[in-house]
mmCIF file of C-alpha atoms in Angstrom:
data_model
loop_
_atom_site.group_PDB
_atom_site.id
_atom_site.type_symbol
_atom_site.label_atom_id
_atom_site.label_comp_id
_atom_site.label_asym_id
_atom_site.label_seq_id
_atom_site.Cartn_x
_atom_site.Cartn_y
_atom_site.Cartn_z
ATOM 1 C CA MET A 1 0.000 0.000 0.000
ATOM 2 C CA HIS A 2 1.269 3.460 -0.897
ATOM 3 C CA GLY A 3 0.198 7.014 -0.181
ATOM 4 C CA ARG A 4 -1.458 8.046 3.067
ATOM 5 C CA THR A 5 -1.680 4.895 5.138
ATOM 6 C CA SER A 6 -2.274 6.287 8.648
ATOM 7 C CA LEU A 7 -2.439 9.540 10.596
ATOM 8 C CA ASP A 8 1.334 10.122 10.592
ATOM 9 C CA SER A 9 2.416 7.925 7.680
ATOM 10 C CA TYR A 10 2.666 8.470 3.932
ATOM 11 C CA VAL A 11 4.367 5.623 2.057
ATOM 12 C CA LEU A 12 6.327 6.406 -1.103
ATOM 13 C CA THR A 13 6.558 4.152 -4.125
ATOM 14 C CA PRO A 14 9.998 3.011 -5.317
ATOM 15 C CA GLU A 15 9.400 5.110 -8.439
ATOM 16 C CA GLN A 16 8.845 8.265 -6.383
ATOM 17 C CA ILE A 17 12.051 7.705 -4.427
ATOM 18 C CA GLU A 18 13.953 7.055 -7.651
ATOM 19 C CA ALA A 19 12.539 10.227 -9.247
ATOM 20 C CA PHE A 20 13.718 12.333 -6.310
ATOM 21 C CA HIS A 21 17.273 10.997 -6.503
ATOM 22 C CA LYS A 22 17.448 11.100 -10.320
ATOM 23 C CA ASP A 23 15.565 14.300 -11.173
ATOM 24 C CA GLY A 24 16.055 16.269 -7.956
ATOM 25 C CA CYS A 25 12.328 16.855 -7.518
ATOM 26 C CA VAL A 26 9.158 14.798 -7.147
ATOM 27 C CA THR A 27 5.481 15.625 -6.536
ATOM 28 C CA LEU A 28 3.561 13.608 -3.926
ATOM 29 C CA PRO A 29 -0.233 13.745 -4.332
ATOM 30 C CA ASN A 30 -2.808 14.033 -1.554
ATOM 31 C CA VAL A 31 -0.429 14.084 1.385
ATOM 32 C CA LEU A 32 -2.762 16.105 3.641
ATOM 33 C CA THR A 33 -6.557 15.932 3.825
ATOM 34 C CA GLU A 34 -8.731 18.985 3.231
ATOM 35 C CA GLU A 35 -9.446 19.216 6.958
ATOM 36 C CA GLU A 36 -5.723 19.140 7.770
ATOM 37 C CA VAL A 37 -4.861 21.788 5.173
ATOM 38 C CA SER A 38 -7.661 24.011 6.484
ATOM 39 C CA GLY A 39 -6.216 23.829 9.994
ATOM 40 C CA ILE A 40 -2.757 24.849 8.779
ATOM 41 C CA GLU A 41 -4.277 27.535 6.556
ATOM 42 C CA LYS A 42 -5.817 29.322 9.562
ATOM 43 C CA VAL A 43 -2.420 29.737 11.237
ATOM 44 C CA PHE A 44 -0.747 30.554 7.895
ATOM 45 C CA ASP A 45 -3.143 33.444 7.301
ATOM 46 C CA ARG A 46 -2.530 34.848 10.784
ATOM 47 C CA PHE A 47 1.117 35.265 9.761
ATOM 48 C CA LEU A 48 0.143 36.840 6.422
ATOM 49 C CA ASN A 49 -2.184 39.270 8.170
ATOM 50 C CA ARG A 50 0.575 40.153 10.662
ATOM 51 C CA GLU A 51 -1.500 38.965 13.618
ATOM 52 C CA ILE A 52 1.563 36.894 14.610
ATOM 53 C CA HIS A 53 4.606 39.155 14.806
ATOM 54 C CA VAL A 54 7.744 38.201 12.886
ATOM 55 C CA PRO A 55 10.679 40.552 13.495
ATOM 56 C CA GLY A 56 13.032 42.296 11.084
ATOM 57 C CA LYS A 57 13.958 40.783 7.733
ATOM 58 C CA ASP A 58 12.289 37.473 8.535
ATOM 59 C CA PHE A 59 9.056 39.063 7.286
ATOM 60 C CA CYS A 60 9.844 40.484 3.871
ATOM 61 C CA ASP A 61 9.165 40.449 0.133
ATOM 62 C CA MET A 62 11.363 37.807 -1.524
ATOM 63 C CA SER A 63 11.069 39.471 -4.939
ATOM 64 C CA LYS A 64 12.098 43.031 -4.050
ATOM 65 C CA PRO A 65 14.740 44.957 -2.100
ATOM 66 C CA PHE A 66 14.227 45.267 1.637
ATOM 67 C CA GLY A 67 12.231 48.312 2.775
ATOM 68 C CA ILE A 68 9.351 48.165 0.257
ATOM 69 C CA PRO A 69 5.971 49.071 1.880
ATOM 70 C CA PHE A 70 3.908 46.004 2.828
ATOM 71 C CA GLU A 71 0.999 46.925 0.567
ATOM 72 C CA ASP A 72 3.354 46.830 -2.442
ATOM 73 C CA TRP A 73 4.794 43.385 -1.734
ATOM 74 C CA SER A 74 4.480 40.640 -4.359
ATOM 75 C CA ILE A 75 5.878 37.596 -2.513
ATOM 76 C CA VAL A 76 5.161 37.667 1.213
ATOM 77 C CA ASN A 77 7.864 35.672 2.976
ATOM 78 C CA CYS A 78 7.819 34.560 6.589
ATOM 79 C CA MET A 79 10.901 32.734 7.822
ATOM 80 C CA LEU A 80 10.894 30.288 10.733
ATOM 81 C CA PRO A 81 7.189 30.400 11.656
ATOM 82 C CA THR A 82 7.495 27.753 14.368
ATOM 83 C CA THR A 83 10.228 29.837 16.025
ATOM 84 C CA TYR A 84 7.916 32.821 16.291
ATOM 85 C CA HIS A 85 4.773 30.779 17.027
ATOM 86 C CA PRO A 86 5.902 27.653 18.936
ATOM 87 C CA GLN A 87 2.336 26.343 19.145
ATOM 88 C CA PHE A 88 2.641 25.576 15.423
ATOM 89 C CA LYS A 89 5.366 22.982 16.071
ATOM 90 C CA ASN A 90 4.658 19.280 15.573
ATOM 91 C CA ASN A 91 1.749 19.990 13.243
ATOM 92 C CA ILE A 92 0.536 17.316 10.823
ATOM 93 C CA PHE A 93 2.790 18.535 8.002
ATOM 94 C CA GLU A 94 5.856 18.251 10.257
ATOM 95 C CA ARG A 95 4.873 14.756 11.370
ATOM 96 C CA LEU A 96 4.207 13.461 7.856
ATOM 97 C CA THR A 97 7.378 14.914 6.360
ATOM 98 C CA ALA A 98 9.433 13.445 9.200
ATOM 99 C CA ASN A 99 8.050 10.081 8.122
ATOM 100 C CA ILE A 100 8.654 10.654 4.404
ATOM 101 C CA VAL A 101 12.237 11.905 4.738
ATOM 102 C CA LYS A 102 13.254 8.638 6.412
ATOM 103 C CA GLN A 103 12.128 6.796 3.273
ATOM 104 C CA ILE A 104 14.135 9.066 0.970
ATOM 105 C CA HIS A 105 17.306 8.939 3.080
ATOM 106 C CA PRO A 106 17.028 5.761 5.198
ATOM 107 C CA ASN A 107 20.732 5.730 6.039
ATOM 108 C CA LEU A 108 20.960 9.315 7.305
ATOM 109 C CA GLU A 109 19.788 10.859 10.558
ATOM 110 C CA MET A 110 17.727 13.699 9.079
ATOM 111 C CA ALA A 111 16.551 16.631 11.189
ATOM 112 C CA LYS A 112 14.384 19.668 10.594
ATOM 113 C CA ASP A 113 16.568 22.553 9.452
ATOM 114 C CA TYR A 114 14.138 25.413 8.812
ATOM 115 C CA ASP A 115 10.573 26.296 7.887
ATOM 116 C CA GLN A 116 9.090 29.102 5.806
ATOM 117 C CA LEU A 117 5.727 30.460 4.639
ATOM 118 C CA LEU A 118 5.365 32.052 1.194
ATOM 119 C CA ASN A 119 2.522 33.767 -0.610
ATOM 120 C CA LYS A 120 2.493 35.001 -4.185
ATOM 121 C CA ARG A 121 -0.214 37.634 -4.190
ATOM 122 C CA PRO A 122 -2.797 37.626 -7.021
ATOM 123 C CA GLY A 123 -1.946 39.522 -10.178
ATOM 124 C CA LYS A 124 1.692 40.028 -9.224
ATOM 125 C CA LYS A 125 3.589 39.296 -12.432
ATOM 126 C CA ASP A 126 6.835 40.169 -10.665
ATOM 127 C CA ALA A 127 6.264 37.522 -7.960
ATOM 128 C CA VAL A 128 9.144 35.569 -9.459
ATOM 129 C CA PHE A 129 11.627 33.265 -7.789
ATOM 130 C CA PRO A 130 14.679 33.478 -10.065
ATOM 131 C CA TRP A 131 16.469 30.311 -11.081
ATOM 132 C CA HIS A 132 18.756 29.120 -8.293
ATOM 133 C CA GLN A 133 20.137 26.160 -6.370
ATOM 134 C CA ASP A 134 19.423 26.091 -2.653
ATOM 135 C CA MET A 135 23.087 25.403 -1.890
ATOM 136 C CA GLY A 136 23.829 28.839 -3.357
ATOM 137 C CA TYR A 137 22.263 30.329 -0.241
ATOM 138 C CA TRP A 138 23.937 28.128 2.343
ATOM 139 C CA PRO A 139 27.429 27.504 3.750
ATOM 140 C CA GLY A 140 29.146 24.654 1.939
ATOM 141 C CA PRO A 141 30.636 21.490 3.440
ATOM 142 C CA LYS A 142 34.112 23.015 3.782
ATOM 143 C CA ALA A 143 32.844 25.743 6.099
ATOM 144 C CA LEU A 144 30.690 23.293 8.021
ATOM 145 C CA GLY A 145 33.371 20.631 8.326
ATOM 146 C CA VAL A 146 31.076 17.922 6.981
ATOM 147 C CA ASP A 147 31.079 15.634 3.960
ATOM 148 C CA GLU A 148 27.316 15.570 3.456
ATOM 149 C CA THR A 149 24.804 18.130 2.133
ATOM 150 C CA SER A 150 21.706 16.015 1.475
ATOM 151 C CA THR A 151 18.505 18.028 1.742
ATOM 152 C CA CYS A 152 14.803 17.347 1.338
ATOM 153 C CA THR A 153 12.787 20.524 0.981
ATOM 154 C CA PHE A 154 9.051 19.867 1.203
ATOM 155 C CA SER A 155 6.589 22.434 -0.179
ATOM 156 C CA LEU A 156 2.944 22.001 0.792
ATOM 157 C CA ALA A 157 0.420 23.568 -1.580
ATOM 158 C CA ILE A 158 -2.133 25.522 0.436
ATOM 159 C CA ASP A 159 -3.606 26.647 -2.881
ATOM 160 C CA ASP A 160 -3.596 24.750 -6.158
ATOM 161 C CA SER A 161 -0.210 25.579 -7.660
ATOM 162 C CA THR A 162 -0.308 25.869 -11.455
ATOM 163 C CA GLU A 163 1.655 27.543 -14.203
ATOM 164 C CA LYS A 164 -0.763 30.503 -14.113
ATOM 165 C CA ASN A 165 -0.179 31.384 -10.464
ATOM 166 C CA GLY A 166 3.539 30.635 -10.521
ATOM 167 C CA CYS A 167 4.162 26.993 -9.649
ATOM 168 C CA LEU A 168 7.608 25.532 -9.088
ATOM 169 C CA CYS A 169 9.693 24.852 -12.206
ATOM 170 C CA TYR A 170 12.880 22.803 -12.262
ATOM 171 C CA VAL A 171 15.538 21.340 -14.537
ATOM 172 C CA PRO A 172 15.479 17.546 -14.045
ATOM 173 C CA GLY A 173 18.885 16.042 -13.331
ATOM 174 C CA SER A 174 20.577 19.443 -13.038
ATOM 175 C CA GLY A 175 21.864 18.609 -9.573
ATOM 176 C CA LEU A 176 23.287 15.165 -10.275
ATOM 177 C CA ALA A 177 26.842 16.518 -10.522
ATOM 178 C CA ARG A 178 26.337 18.148 -7.094
ATOM 179 C CA LYS A 179 28.080 21.311 -8.251
ATOM 180 C CA LEU A 180 27.049 24.943 -7.918
ATOM 181 C CA ARG A 181 26.452 27.125 -10.912
ATOM 182 C CA GLN A 182 27.540 30.713 -10.398
ATOM 183 C CA HIS A 183 24.963 32.841 -8.605
ATOM 184 C CA ALA A 184 24.497 36.624 -8.627
ATOM 185 C CA PRO A 185 22.438 38.802 -6.229
ATOM 186 C CA LEU A 186 19.166 39.842 -7.869
ATOM 187 C CA SER A 187 19.137 43.249 -6.163
ATOM 188 C CA GLY A 188 22.783 44.176 -6.730
ATOM 189 C CA SER A 189 23.920 43.023 -3.294
ATOM 190 C CA ARG A 190 22.645 40.748 -0.542
ATOM 191 C CA ASP A 191 22.368 43.755 1.776
ATOM 192 C CA GLU A 192 19.703 45.217 -0.532
ATOM 193 C CA GLY A 193 17.727 42.006 -1.100
ATOM 194 C CA HIS A 194 17.935 38.307 -0.317
ATOM 195 C CA ALA A 195 17.354 36.680 -3.707
ATOM 196 C CA LEU A 196 20.032 35.129 -5.940
ATOM 197 C CA THR A 197 19.847 34.188 -9.611
ATOM 198 C CA ILE A 198 21.655 31.905 -12.069
ATOM 199 C CA ASP A 199 21.454 31.296 -15.805
ATOM 200 C CA VAL A 200 19.290 28.560 -17.335
ATOM 201 C CA ASP A 201 19.918 27.877 -21.021
ATOM 202 C CA GLU A 202 17.657 25.493 -22.931
ATOM 203 C CA SER A 203 19.991 25.698 -25.942
ATOM 204 C CA LYS A 204 22.657 24.033 -23.784
ATOM 205 C CA GLY A 205 20.480 21.148 -22.690
ATOM 206 C CA ASP A 206 18.505 22.582 -19.762
ATOM 207 C CA VAL A 207 14.990 21.155 -19.923
ATOM 208 C CA ILE A 208 12.409 23.087 -17.898
ATOM 209 C CA THR A 209 9.672 21.043 -16.207
ATOM 210 C CA LEU A 210 6.600 22.316 -14.346
ATOM 211 C CA ALA A 211 5.865 20.867 -10.897
ATOM 212 C CA GLN A 212 2.166 21.679 -10.683
ATOM 213 C CA CYS A 213 0.811 20.707 -7.279
ATOM 214 C CA MET A 214 -2.757 20.628 -6.020
ATOM 215 C CA ARG A 215 -3.932 21.743 -2.585
ATOM 216 C CA GLY A 216 -2.802 19.227 0.034
ATOM 217 C CA SER A 217 -0.129 17.770 -2.235
ATOM 218 C CA VAL A 218 3.610 18.287 -1.763
ATOM 219 C CA THR A 219 6.706 18.765 -3.890
ATOM 220 C CA VAL A 220 10.071 17.593 -2.578
ATOM 221 C CA HIS A 221 13.351 18.864 -4.025
ATOM 222 C CA ASP A 222 17.024 18.500 -3.194
ATOM 223 C CA GLU A 223 19.762 21.047 -2.552
ATOM 224 C CA PHE A 224 21.416 21.120 -5.991
ATOM 225 C CA VAL A 225 18.528 20.914 -8.475
ATOM 226 C CA VAL A 226 18.110 24.139 -10.473
ATOM 227 C CA HIS A 227 14.637 25.533 -9.815
ATOM 228 C CA GLY A 228 12.580 28.709 -9.703
ATOM 229 C CA SER A 229 9.055 29.908 -10.457
ATOM 230 C CA GLY A 230 7.235 32.518 -12.508
ATOM 231 C CA GLY A 231 4.962 35.351 -11.449
ATOM 232 C CA ASN A 232 1.339 35.047 -10.423
ATOM 233 C CA MET A 233 -0.704 35.844 -13.529
ATOM 234 C CA SER A 234 -3.997 34.966 -11.860
ATOM 235 C CA LEU A 235 -6.024 37.993 -10.774
ATOM 236 C CA ASP A 236 -8.034 36.118 -8.164
ATOM 237 C CA ARG A 237 -5.801 33.323 -6.849
ATOM 238 C CA GLN A 238 -3.004 33.386 -4.315
ATOM 239 C CA ARG A 239 -0.205 30.831 -4.280
ATOM 240 C CA ARG A 240 0.448 30.012 -0.650
ATOM 241 C CA THR A 241 3.174 27.481 0.125
ATOM 242 C CA TYR A 242 4.417 26.038 3.409
ATOM 243 C CA VAL A 243 8.093 25.025 3.142
ATOM 244 C CA LEU A 244 9.848 22.620 5.489
ATOM 245 C CA ALA A 245 13.453 21.466 4.952
ATOM 246 C CA TYR A 246 15.370 18.550 6.432
ATOM 247 C CA ARG A 247 19.127 17.970 6.426
ATOM 248 C CA PRO A 248 21.417 15.537 8.251
ATOM 249 C CA LYS A 249 21.549 16.362 11.949
ATOM 250 C CA LYS A 250 25.316 16.839 11.788
ATOM 251 C CA VAL A 251 24.810 19.493 9.083
ATOM 252 C CA VAL A 252 22.145 21.328 11.088
ATOM 253 C CA ASP A 253 24.368 21.245 14.186
ATOM 254 C CA ALA A 254 27.338 22.589 12.185
ATOM 255 C CA GLU A 255 25.215 25.406 10.721
ATOM 256 C CA ARG A 256 24.075 26.488 14.164
ATOM 257 C CA LYS A 257 27.650 26.392 15.443
ATOM 258 C CA LEU A 258 28.508 28.945 12.740
ATOM 259 C CA GLY A 259 25.534 31.087 13.769
ATOM 260 C CA PHE A 260 23.615 30.160 10.615
ATOM 261 C CA THR A 261 19.915 29.586 11.391
ATOM 262 C CA HIS A 262 18.339 30.489 8.007
ATOM 263 C CA SER A 263 16.995 33.656 9.622
ATOM 264 C CA HIS A 264 17.499 36.746 7.478
ATOM 265 C CA ASN A 265 18.372 38.465 10.752
ATOM 266 C CA ASP A 266 21.456 36.280 11.291
ATOM 267 C CA GLU A 267 24.702 38.133 11.894
ATOM 268 C CA VAL A 268 26.411 35.769 9.460
ATOM 269 C CA ASN A 269 27.198 37.764 6.303
ATOM 270 C CA TRP A 270 24.882 36.234 3.697
ATOM 271 C CA ASP A 271 26.957 37.716 0.905
ATOM 272 C CA THR A 272 30.513 36.812 1.798
ATOM 273 C CA PHE A 273 30.603 33.849 4.153
ATOM 274 C CA ASP A 274 33.952 32.258 3.307
ATOM 275 C CA ASP A 275 33.321 28.588 2.708
ATOM 276 C CA GLY A 276 35.719 27.977 -0.171
ATOM 277 C CA GLU A 277 32.873 27.579 -2.665
ATOM 278 C CA ASN A 278 32.846 29.441 -5.972
ATOM 279 C CA ARG A 279 29.220 30.571 -5.944
ATOM 280 C CA SER A 280 29.200 34.205 -7.139
ATOM 281 C CA LYS A 281 29.574 35.817 -10.534
ATOM 282 C CA LYS A 282 32.417 38.295 -10.659
#
């Protein structure tokens, strides 16, 4: 039996596990029930409406420089929601993903690294996540003193996620070499804005695939797959996504030792942390 088998269990097929390791991304249908998504949605919207306070740069627009007025935001980003609202911890999405990640990496002790809430507002054509690899944002293994970077980033669709409202896109197999392409800050510098961007070139073999995902379903991607998403062209539909990432416990512990928590308020210099990796365009 595969799929949702009990309250805290979702069983993957061998094909789904293979797709994750080969392509770098896989979509899992019907992970949460409508009732479960509705419960998460209520807390999610309290963050979006600023009923739950999130300090500093951890509540920002991911598509624009810092300092843009809230009413003009296109992608509302809330980092580390369970840090700022501890009652949200151990919710059904956390419990199910903890079960799934053990199936993807059965030989690693995986631990929750960070969580994040995102909303592409309706009609925001500039609500774009530029092409990137997640490892472009994070300290590499040399800085961490580890030999492992494995990551499972789960993205729960609170709304149906389609091409029209800016679903995830990725380049299958682009992370198999486990190497970083060169990244550049989207806003000129990381002090002005958080986002990075890289080049994707279909003429050189990059094949772009849509990862459309219905409400209650989940995409899972790794740390090296090239991915991004387009703007929200729908005038009446949001694209809300709940992100939860797991990495080996030794990696999470090493990050925290460096003072790296995935908070945009970290004192670690996001732009110049010296980890020996060639990640930036000159």
